[in-house]
Amino acid sequence: MRTLRTLDKQSNQTSFITQKFEETFGGSPAFIASAPGRVNLIGEHTDYNDGYVFPVAIDKYINIAARKRPDRRVTLHALDVDDAWEFSLDTLPAIPPQAPTWSRYFIGVASLLEASGREIVGIDAVITGDVPIGAGLSSSAALSVAATLAFLTASSELVGDGFPVPEDNKKKLAALCQRVEHEFVDVKCGIMDQTISLLGKENHALFLDCRSLEYEHVPLNLGEYAIAICNTKVKRELAASEYNKRRAECERGVDILSRRIPCISSLRDIALTDFKKHEEELPALTQKRCRYVIEENARVLEAVSVLKGRSQSAPEETDASLIRLGSLMNASHNGLRDDYEVSCKELDLLTDIARSITGVIGSRMTGAGFGGCTVSVVHQDALEIFQTRITTEYHQQTGIEPEIYLCNVSDGAQVFRSPGLS
Ligand code: GLA
């Protein structure tokens, strides 16, 4: 069951995009493919190290209203960036040099779907959404997931409302969307964002083992606490290259450590005690990067067990367990700032302000870093003061108006069909 607020929001978005489709192409769209962004509660930069993550899907979506075409052309209008692009499925997988970045997700998805043996058809589509772009809430994963659903639906691979495919197929689609980032956008991302966008569940966090891809939906028993996301509104051009560098540094660490510790193939396989015995053999920078990842994996496991334990414990213990969750989030941010070095002064400022407010139990950056958003766990009674203080103090010190999103934890990607669409 989706909350009324989420349903309302989705139905407003549905009417808006339907109208835009009609204005652009004439006639109604056949369906709307909708994929959510995410916020990661804990487990940052662990996914490409075969580790653990703990994200939730949020009620912010990328929506694609589409209709199949009788030929193999793909005509796209991206409303939020006021841009359009067109290509033919016959030219895949070539990416014309002038293709805008957003169109590469469609070119990539279509290429990989065809390469997997599926027969896809051309589409007319308009794209819009409210996942802030480049803010660390996975707008690009949501775009590739929604594009995948759009091609599959138009090509009659998906029949019926919702997204009625077995969960194992969703994992395969997540892997396909991850390949799009690697091969068509040149970001060597992990599997977290695409998986949560496909497998999110309302009011649950996804505990995902990024090696086996086994997962568990853990009820998000936050009681009187809410999740607040704050956007620094800062974007770093270096994010993609620094991201790929971090990945390479971790691989280097594994390579060196595997000469000392047998049977390891990723940082996930190394216990902190073993790491401490051998860390001196690593170059200083590699040492810091690896330490962070190993500690972060342990924090995710503890955070998951804290949340799972809450349903069974007495009310006075529940607050103590949430406070522990908050401390783990704080420690995660400190590691990202000091050892992994992917934070920035604006993210640090937002977490510092948040942590100084009574009623905030934890605050950390979320996503790849170098800008983007923080995630905080805030007592309901403190939400008002939280919003006031974050807005005024962040603005005073940076001159930037931050954005604050109080999101519901939502279901994963869906397809809504005409008539009515929702
Ligand atoms: C980006 C990537 C993810 C993950 C996070 C950091 O969002 O797409 O795969 O690595 O950064 O945790």
GROMACS .gro file of C-alpha atoms and ligand atoms in nm:
model
  434
    1MET     CA    1   0.000   0.000   0.000
    2ARG     CA    2   0.139   0.333  -0.099
    3THR     CA    3   0.066   0.630   0.130
    4LEU     CA    4  -0.199   0.878   0.020
    5ARG     CA    5   0.062   1.149  -0.013
    6THR     CA    6   0.268   0.933  -0.247
    7LEU     CA    7  -0.040   0.838  -0.450
    8ASP     CA    8  -0.148   1.200  -0.475
    9LYS     CA    9   0.193   1.307  -0.584
   10GLN     CA   10   0.214   1.031  -0.842
   11SER     CA   11  -0.126   1.116  -0.982
   12ASN     CA   12  -0.031   1.486  -1.014
   13GLN     CA   13   0.286   1.387  -1.195
   14THR     CA   14   0.086   1.152  -1.417
   15SER     CA   15  -0.155   1.426  -1.529
   16PHE     CA   16   0.129   1.669  -1.594
   17ILE     CA   17   0.334   1.431  -1.806
   18THR     CA   18   0.027   1.306  -1.996
   19GLN     CA   19  -0.059   1.662  -2.090
   20LYS     CA   20   0.299   1.731  -2.201
   21PHE     CA   21   0.300   1.413  -2.410
   22GLU     CA   22  -0.023   1.521  -2.580
   23GLU     CA   23   0.118   1.867  -2.653
   24THR     CA   24   0.438   1.721  -2.795
   25PHE     CA   25   0.316   1.425  -2.997
   26GLY     CA   26  -0.064   1.454  -3.018
   27GLY     CA   27  -0.274   1.169  -2.874
   28SER     CA   28  -0.221   0.998  -2.540
   29PRO     CA   29   0.077   0.805  -2.416
   30ALA     CA   30   0.017   0.430  -2.390
   31PHE     CA   31   0.185   0.411  -2.050
   32ILE     CA   32   0.405   0.585  -1.797
   33ALA     CA   33   0.718   0.416  -1.667
   34SER     CA   34   0.815   0.554  -1.328
   35ALA     CA   35   1.133   0.484  -1.131
   36PRO     CA   36   1.225   0.628  -0.790
   37GLY     CA   37   1.546   0.789  -0.668
   38ARG     CA   38   1.701   0.666  -0.347
   39VAL     CA   39   1.873   0.773  -0.033
   40ASN     CA   40   2.133   0.544   0.119
   41LEU     CA   41   2.106   0.522   0.497
   42ILE     CA   42   2.450   0.367   0.540
   43GLY     CA   43   2.702   0.166   0.335
   44GLU     CA   44   2.866   0.422   0.107
   45HIS     CA   45   3.125   0.326  -0.155
   46THR     CA   46   3.092  -0.033  -0.043
   47ASP     CA   47   2.888  -0.167  -0.337
   48TYR     CA   48   3.173  -0.181  -0.589
   49ASN     CA   49   3.383  -0.346  -0.318
   50ASP     CA   50   3.142  -0.643  -0.306
   51GLY     CA   51   3.013  -0.513   0.028
   52TYR     CA   52   2.684  -0.424   0.196
   53VAL     CA   53   2.448  -0.131   0.145
   54PHE     CA   54   2.124  -0.019   0.312
   55PRO     CA   55   1.931   0.224   0.089
   56VAL     CA   56   1.562   0.319   0.067
   57ALA     CA   57   1.366   0.425  -0.242
   58ILE     CA   58   1.213   0.772  -0.199
   59ASP     CA   59   0.891   0.921  -0.335
   60LYS     CA   60   1.073   1.122  -0.599
   61TYR     CA   61   1.055   0.978  -0.946
   62ILE     CA   62   1.177   0.996  -1.303
   63ASN     CA   63   0.871   0.943  -1.523
   64ILE     CA   64   0.864   0.856  -1.891
   65ALA     CA   65   0.534   0.881  -2.079
   66ALA     CA   66   0.563   0.684  -2.401
   67ARG     CA   67   0.395   0.516  -2.694
   68LYS     CA   68   0.541   0.273  -2.940
   69ARG     CA   69   0.613   0.381  -3.297
   70PRO     CA   70   0.559   0.179  -3.613
   71ASP     CA   71   0.927   0.219  -3.704
   72ARG     CA   72   1.263   0.194  -3.529
   73ARG     CA   73   1.304   0.558  -3.439
   74VAL     CA   74   1.329   0.681  -3.080
   75THR     CA   75   1.208   1.040  -3.029
   76LEU     CA   76   1.276   1.186  -2.688
   77HIS     CA   77   1.183   1.512  -2.517
   78ALA     CA   78   1.346   1.580  -2.181
   79LEU     CA   79   1.123   1.847  -2.028
   80ASP     CA   80   1.335   1.933  -1.724
   81VAL     CA   81   1.642   2.019  -1.930
   82ASP     CA   82   1.437   2.154  -2.222
   83ASP     CA   83   1.612   1.935  -2.471
   84ALA     CA   84   1.522   1.679  -2.737
   85TRP     CA   85   1.705   1.394  -2.908
   86GLU     CA   86   1.626   1.137  -3.172
   87PHE     CA   87   1.800   0.822  -3.290
   88SER     CA   88   1.731   0.508  -3.484
   89LEU     CA   89   1.762   0.163  -3.326
   90ASP     CA   90   1.946   0.066  -3.645
   91THR     CA   91   2.245   0.284  -3.552
   92LEU     CA   92   2.304   0.122  -3.210
   93PRO     CA   93   2.531   0.104  -3.018
   94ALA     CA   94   2.698   0.411  -3.169
   95ILE     CA   95   2.683   0.728  -2.959
   96PRO     CA   96   2.700   1.039  -3.177
   97PRO     CA   97   2.953   1.279  -3.019
   98GLN     CA   98   2.690   1.553  -2.986
   99ALA     CA   99   2.439   1.325  -2.804
  100PRO     CA  100   2.349   1.492  -2.471
  101THR     CA  101   2.443   1.294  -2.162
  102TRP     CA  102   2.082   1.217  -2.070
  103SER     CA  103   2.019   1.060  -2.413
  104ARG     CA  104   2.309   0.819  -2.362
  105TYR     CA  105   2.098   0.634  -2.106
  106PHE     CA  106   1.839   0.559  -2.374
  107ILE     CA  107   2.103   0.468  -2.632
  108GLY     CA  108   2.274   0.246  -2.374
  109VAL     CA  109   1.958   0.075  -2.253
  110ALA     CA  110   1.833   0.011  -2.607
  111SER     CA  111   2.174  -0.121  -2.717
  112LEU     CA  112   2.207  -0.361  -2.426
  113LEU     CA  113   1.846  -0.482  -2.452
  114GLU     CA  114   1.902  -0.560  -2.820
  115ALA     CA  115   2.237  -0.720  -2.746
  116SER     CA  116   2.060  -0.947  -2.495
  117GLY     CA  117   1.847  -1.081  -2.778
  118ARG     CA  118   1.528  -0.883  -2.716
  119GLU     CA  119   1.340  -0.730  -3.004
  120ILE     CA  120   1.259  -0.377  -2.908
  121VAL     CA  121   1.057  -0.116  -3.093
  122GLY     CA  122   1.092   0.259  -3.152
  123ILE     CA  123   0.913   0.495  -2.910
  124ASP     CA  124   0.794   0.852  -2.873
  125ALA     CA  125   0.858   0.965  -2.519
  126VAL     CA  126   0.862   1.263  -2.286
  127ILE     CA  127   1.070   1.254  -1.971
  128THR     CA  128   1.028   1.455  -1.653
  129GLY     CA  129   1.072   1.401  -1.283
  130ASP     CA  130   1.139   1.543  -0.942
  131VAL     CA  131   1.455   1.356  -0.846
  132PRO     CA  132   1.700   1.646  -0.827
  133ILE     CA  133   1.960   1.599  -1.101
  134GLY     CA  134   2.317   1.529  -0.992
  135ALA     CA  135   2.232   1.562  -0.622
  136GLY     CA  136   2.338   1.215  -0.512
  137LEU     CA  137   1.982   1.078  -0.504
  138SER     CA  138   2.033   0.857  -0.810
  139SER     CA  139   1.857   1.051  -1.079
  140SER     CA  140   2.064   0.870  -1.342
  141ALA     CA  141   1.985   0.522  -1.211
  142ALA     CA  142   1.616   0.619  -1.202
  143LEU     CA  143   1.646   0.741  -1.561
  144SER     CA  144   1.804   0.420  -1.688
  145VAL     CA  145   1.553   0.204  -1.497
  146ALA     CA  146   1.257   0.405  -1.631
  147ALA     CA  147   1.405   0.389  -1.985
  148THR     CA  148   1.441   0.011  -1.956
  149LEU     CA  149   1.080  -0.025  -1.847
  150ALA     CA  150   0.969   0.205  -2.128
  151PHE     CA  151   1.138  -0.005  -2.399
  152LEU     CA  152   1.022  -0.333  -2.247
  153THR     CA  153   0.662  -0.212  -2.212
  154ALA     CA  154   0.645  -0.067  -2.564
  155SER     CA  155   0.788  -0.391  -2.697
  156SER     CA  156   0.515  -0.586  -2.512
  157GLU     CA  157   0.761  -0.765  -2.289
  158LEU     CA  158   0.586  -0.629  -1.983
  159VAL     CA  159   0.214  -0.684  -1.971
  160GLY     CA  160  -0.026  -0.554  -1.704
  161ASP     CA  161  -0.005  -0.275  -1.450
  162GLY     CA  162   0.269  -0.229  -1.193
  163PHE     CA  163   0.586  -0.409  -1.283
  164PRO     CA  164   0.495  -0.776  -1.285
  165VAL     CA  165   0.829  -0.943  -1.337
  166PRO     CA  166   0.999  -1.191  -1.104
  167GLU     CA  167   1.249  -1.039  -0.864
  168ASP     CA  168   1.533  -1.231  -1.026
  169ASN     CA  169   1.460  -1.056  -1.354
  170LYS     CA  170   1.469  -0.724  -1.172
  171LYS     CA  171   1.821  -0.807  -1.057
  172LYS     CA  172   1.917  -0.879  -1.419
  173LEU     CA  173   1.768  -0.547  -1.530
  174ALA     CA  174   1.961  -0.370  -1.252
  175ALA     CA  175   2.282  -0.526  -1.385
  176LEU     CA  176   2.193  -0.410  -1.737
  177CYS     CA  177   2.138  -0.053  -1.612
  178GLN     CA  178   2.470  -0.065  -1.428
  179ARG     CA  179   2.642  -0.167  -1.755
  180VAL     CA  180   2.485   0.137  -1.920
  181GLU     CA  181   2.673   0.360  -1.672
  182HIS     CA  182   2.998   0.171  -1.727
  183GLU     CA  183   2.985   0.143  -2.104
  184PHE     CA  184   2.790   0.447  -2.218
  185VAL     CA  185   2.853   0.710  -1.949
  186ASP     CA  186   3.195   0.599  -1.824
  187VAL     CA  187   3.112   0.592  -1.454
  188LYS     CA  188   3.229   0.264  -1.299
  189CYS     CA  189   2.945   0.264  -1.045
  190GLY     CA  190   2.833  -0.023  -0.824
  191ILE     CA  191   2.496  -0.196  -0.832
  192MET     CA  192   2.320  -0.023  -0.540
  193ASP     CA  193   2.127   0.255  -0.713
  194GLN     CA  194   1.975   0.051  -0.993
  195THR     CA  195   1.881  -0.231  -0.755
  196ILE     CA  196   1.700  -0.011  -0.504
  197SER     CA  197   1.518   0.175  -0.781
  198LEU     CA  198   1.384  -0.161  -0.902
  199LEU     CA  199   1.342  -0.343  -0.571
  200GLY     CA  200   1.244  -0.067  -0.327
  201LYS     CA  201   0.958  -0.139  -0.089
  202GLU     CA  202   0.741   0.112   0.091
  203ASN     CA  203   0.854   0.173   0.451
  204HIS     CA  204   1.138  -0.076   0.417
  205ALA     CA  205   1.510  -0.039   0.365
  206LEU     CA  206   1.692  -0.282   0.135
  207PHE     CA  207   1.976  -0.470   0.297
  208LEU     CA  208   2.172  -0.579  -0.009
  209ASP     CA  209   2.477  -0.797  -0.034
  210CYS     CA  210   2.642  -0.656  -0.343
  211ARG     CA  211   2.841  -0.972  -0.408
  212SER     CA  212   2.567  -1.237  -0.403
  213LEU     CA  213   2.287  -0.987  -0.472
  214GLU     CA  214   2.087  -1.153  -0.198
  215TYR     CA  215   1.872  -0.902  -0.019
  216GLU     CA  216   1.624  -0.852   0.258
  217HIS     CA  217   1.357  -0.584   0.299
  218VAL     CA  218   1.399  -0.460   0.656
  219PRO     CA  219   1.102  -0.271   0.811
  220LEU     CA  220   1.202   0.086   0.876
  221ASN     CA  221   1.084   0.111   1.233
  222LEU     CA  222   1.184   0.468   1.300
  223GLY     CA  223   0.900   0.538   1.544
  224GLU     CA  224   0.882   0.912   1.603
  225TYR     CA  225   1.181   0.983   1.384
  226ALA     CA  226   1.183   1.094   1.022
  227ILE     CA  227   1.435   1.088   0.740
  228ALA     CA  228   1.537   1.435   0.624
  229ILE     CA  229   1.746   1.489   0.314
  230CYS     CA  230   1.935   1.817   0.269
  231ASN     CA  231   2.071   1.922  -0.068
  232THR     CA  232   2.393   2.128  -0.063
  233LYS     CA  233   2.310   2.238  -0.420
  234VAL     CA  234   2.679   2.190  -0.492
  235LYS     CA  235   2.789   1.976  -0.786
  236ARG     CA  236   3.148   1.880  -0.842
  237GLU     CA  237   3.274   1.835  -1.194
  238LEU     CA  238   3.538   1.598  -1.060
  239ALA     CA  239   3.289   1.356  -0.910
  240ALA     CA  240   3.307   1.093  -1.188
  241SER     CA  241   3.685   1.090  -1.220
  242GLU     CA  242   3.741   1.090  -0.842
  243TYR     CA  243   3.483   0.810  -0.812
  244ASN     CA  244   3.670   0.593  -1.062
  245LYS     CA  245   3.996   0.675  -0.881
  246ARG     CA  246   3.856   0.555  -0.545
  247ARG     CA  247   3.752   0.232  -0.706
  248ALA     CA  248   4.101   0.181  -0.849
  249GLU     CA  249   4.261   0.259  -0.510
  250CYS     CA  250   4.049  -0.009  -0.341
  251GLU     CA  251   4.144  -0.262  -0.611
  252ARG     CA  252   4.509  -0.176  -0.557
  253GLY     CA  253   4.467  -0.239  -0.183
  254VAL     CA  254   4.313  -0.580  -0.247
  255ASP     CA  255   4.592  -0.666  -0.486
  256ILE     CA  256   4.862  -0.589  -0.228
  257LEU     CA  257   4.679  -0.745   0.067
  258SER     CA  258   4.600  -1.063  -0.126
  259ARG     CA  259   4.973  -1.141  -0.126
  260ARG     CA  260   4.954  -1.156   0.253
  261ILE     CA  261   4.601  -1.271   0.333
  262PRO     CA  262   4.500  -1.581   0.135
  263CYS     CA  263   4.164  -1.623  -0.040
  264ILE     CA  264   4.055  -1.261  -0.057
  265SER     CA  265   3.911  -1.113  -0.372
  266SER     CA  266   3.768  -0.788  -0.236
  267LEU     CA  267   3.778  -0.566   0.073
  268ARG     CA  268   3.460  -0.736   0.184
  269ASP     CA  269   3.663  -1.049   0.262
  270ILE     CA  270   3.897  -0.876   0.507
  271ALA     CA  271   3.824  -0.854   0.879
  272LEU     CA  272   3.939  -0.537   1.054
  273THR     CA  273   4.174  -0.739   1.278
  274ASP     CA  274   4.349  -0.893   0.974
  275PHE     CA  275   4.365  -0.556   0.805
  276LYS     CA  276   4.535  -0.405   1.109
  277LYS     CA  277   4.807  -0.671   1.094
  278HIS     CA  278   4.897  -0.581   0.736
  279GLU     CA  279   4.792  -0.221   0.684
  280GLU     CA  280   5.146  -0.088   0.711
  281GLU     CA  281   5.231  -0.261   0.386
  282LEU     CA  282   4.994  -0.037   0.195
  283PRO     CA  283   5.080   0.311   0.066
  284ALA     CA  284   4.934   0.570   0.307
  285LEU     CA  285   4.646   0.677   0.082
  286THR     CA  286   4.544   0.321  -0.009
  287GLN     CA  287   4.554   0.236   0.360
  288LYS     CA  288   4.302   0.507   0.446
  289ARG     CA  289   4.069   0.412   0.161
  290CYS     CA  290   4.070   0.044   0.254
  291ARG     CA  291   4.025   0.109   0.624
  292TYR     CA  292   3.716   0.315   0.557
  293VAL     CA  293   3.553   0.047   0.339
  294ILE     CA  294   3.624  -0.235   0.585
  295GLU     CA  295   3.484  -0.032   0.877
  296GLU     CA  296   3.182   0.079   0.675
  297ASN     CA  297   3.084  -0.279   0.592
  298ALA     CA  298   3.087  -0.359   0.964
  299ARG     CA  299   2.873  -0.052   1.034
  300VAL     CA  300   2.610  -0.162   0.782
  301LEU     CA  301   2.580  -0.504   0.944
  302GLU     CA  302   2.535  -0.343   1.284
  303ALA     CA  303   2.282  -0.088   1.155
  304VAL     CA  304   2.075  -0.366   1.002
  305SER     CA  305   2.077  -0.567   1.322
  306VAL     CA  306   1.982  -0.257   1.524
  307LEU     CA  307   1.677  -0.195   1.306
  308LYS     CA  308   1.576  -0.559   1.299
  309GLY     CA  309   1.605  -0.579   1.678
  310ARG     CA  310   1.376  -0.282   1.730
  311SER     CA  311   1.053  -0.462   1.654
  312GLN     CA  312   1.116  -0.705   1.938
  313SER     CA  313   1.240  -0.466   2.206
  314ALA     CA  314   1.065  -0.265   2.478
  315PRO     CA  315   0.993   0.106   2.401
  316GLU     CA  316   1.270   0.241   2.629
  317GLU     CA  317   1.525   0.021   2.452
  318THR     CA  318   1.405   0.134   2.111
  319ASP     CA  319   1.527   0.488   2.155
  320ALA     CA  320   1.866   0.360   2.265
  321SER     CA  321   1.885   0.142   1.955
  322LEU     CA  322   1.801   0.434   1.728
  323ILE     CA  323   2.068   0.641   1.896
  324ARG     CA  324   2.312   0.365   1.808
  325LEU     CA  325   2.194   0.380   1.445
  326GLY     CA  326   2.257   0.754   1.451
  327SER     CA  327   2.610   0.707   1.588
  328LEU     CA  328   2.685   0.460   1.309
  329MET     CA  329   2.567   0.716   1.054
  330ASN     CA  330   2.787   0.983   1.211
  331ALA     CA  331   3.088   0.751   1.209
  332SER     CA  332   3.016   0.671   0.844
  333HIS     CA  333   3.029   1.040   0.754
  334ASN     CA  334   3.349   1.092   0.951
  335GLY     CA  335   3.513   0.806   0.761
  336LEU     CA  336   3.396   0.942   0.427
  337ARG     CA  337   3.533   1.284   0.521
  338ASP     CA  338   3.868   1.185   0.675
  339ASP     CA  339   3.969   0.852   0.522
  340TYR     CA  340   3.782   0.817   0.195
  341GLU     CA  341   3.794   1.192   0.129
  342VAL     CA  342   3.479   1.220  -0.080
  343SER     CA  343   3.301   1.481   0.133
  344CYS     CA  344   3.331   1.856   0.081
  345LYS     CA  345   3.298   2.162   0.303
  346GLU     CA  346   2.929   2.209   0.223
  347LEU     CA  347   2.841   1.848   0.313
  348ASP     CA  348   3.044   1.878   0.633
  349LEU     CA  349   2.870   2.202   0.720
  350LEU     CA  350   2.524   2.050   0.675
  351THR     CA  351   2.611   1.750   0.892
  352ASP     CA  352   2.766   1.975   1.157
  353ILE     CA  353   2.458   2.196   1.177
  354ALA     CA  354   2.229   1.891   1.186
  355ARG     CA  355   2.427   1.720   1.461
  356SER     CA  356   2.415   2.031   1.678
  357ILE     CA  357   2.033   2.019   1.687
  358THR     CA  358   1.864   1.838   1.976
  359GLY     CA  359   1.649   1.561   1.830
  360VAL     CA  360   1.885   1.477   1.544
  361ILE     CA  361   2.039   1.139   1.615
  362GLY     CA  362   2.263   1.104   1.309
  363SER     CA  363   2.362   1.283   0.993
  364ARG     CA  364   2.587   1.187   0.704
  365MET     CA  365   2.654   1.254   0.339
  366THR     CA  366   2.480   1.012   0.104
  367GLY     CA  367   2.571   0.894  -0.246
  368ALA     CA  368   2.903   0.938  -0.422
  369GLY     CA  369   2.993   1.269  -0.250
  370PHE     CA  370   3.181   1.582  -0.363
  371GLY     CA  371   2.850   1.767  -0.326
  372GLY     CA  372   2.494   1.639  -0.337
  373CYS     CA  373   2.292   1.554  -0.027
  374THR     CA  374   2.307   1.456   0.337
  375VAL     CA  375   2.066   1.224   0.514
  376SER     CA  376   1.966   1.283   0.877
  377VAL     CA  377   1.742   1.105   1.123
  378VAL     CA  378   1.537   1.369   1.303
  379HIS     CA  379   1.275   1.350   1.579
  380GLN     CA  380   0.936   1.471   1.454
  381ASP     CA  381   0.925   1.741   1.724
  382ALA     CA  382   1.255   1.881   1.598
  383LEU     CA  383   1.165   1.895   1.228
  384GLU     CA  384   1.062   2.257   1.232
  385ILE     CA  385   1.372   2.384   1.407
  386PHE     CA  386   1.580   2.153   1.187
  387GLN     CA  387   1.444   2.313   0.872
  388THR     CA  388   1.487   2.666   1.005
  389ARG     CA  389   1.839   2.619   1.132
  390ILE     CA  390   1.966   2.427   0.829
  391THR     CA  391   1.825   2.688   0.594
  392THR     CA  392   1.948   2.997   0.778
  393GLU     CA  393   2.287   2.875   0.901
  394TYR     CA  394   2.382   2.706   0.572
  395HIS     CA  395   2.280   3.016   0.379
  396GLN     CA  396   2.470   3.245   0.616
  397GLN     CA  397   2.790   3.050   0.570
  398THR     CA  398   2.775   2.962   0.200
  399GLY     CA  399   2.536   3.209   0.039
  400ILE     CA  400   2.345   2.907  -0.099
  401GLU     CA  401   1.978   2.825  -0.024
  402PRO     CA  402   1.977   2.452   0.056
  403GLU     CA  403   1.679   2.233  -0.025
  404ILE     CA  404   1.527   2.002   0.235
  405TYR     CA  405   1.317   1.699   0.140
  406LEU     CA  406   1.109   1.508   0.394
  407CYS     CA  407   1.051   1.197   0.189
  408ASN     CA  408   0.832   0.892   0.223
  409VAL     CA  409   0.999   0.558   0.172
  410SER     CA  410   0.849   0.426  -0.146
  411ASP     CA  411   0.803   0.121  -0.367
  412GLY     CA  412   1.034   0.048  -0.658
  413ALA     CA  413   0.974   0.115  -1.029
  414GLN     CA  414   0.625   0.076  -1.176
  415VAL     CA  415   0.444   0.102  -1.509
  416PHE     CA  416   0.102   0.273  -1.527
  417ARG     CA  417  -0.106   0.212  -1.837
  418SER     CA  418  -0.377   0.408  -2.014
  419PRO     CA  419  -0.667   0.454  -1.966
  420GLY     CA  420  -0.653   0.646  -1.642
  421LEU     CA  421  -0.286   0.555  -1.609
  422SER     CA  422  -0.279   0.532  -1.230
  423GLA     C1  423   2.702   0.633  -0.658
  423GLA     C2  424   2.712   0.501  -0.732
  423GLA     C3  425   2.680   0.383  -0.640
  423GLA     C4  426   2.759   0.389  -0.510
  423GLA     C5  427   2.750   0.528  -0.448
  423GLA     C6  428   2.842   0.543  -0.329
  423GLA     O1  429   2.570   0.657  -0.621
  423GLA     O2  430   2.624   0.499  -0.842
  423GLA     O3  431   2.702   0.262  -0.709
  423GLA     O4  432   2.890   0.348  -0.530
  423GLA     O5  433   2.784   0.629  -0.541
  423GLA     O6  434   2.801   0.458  -0.228
   0.00000   0.00000   0.00000
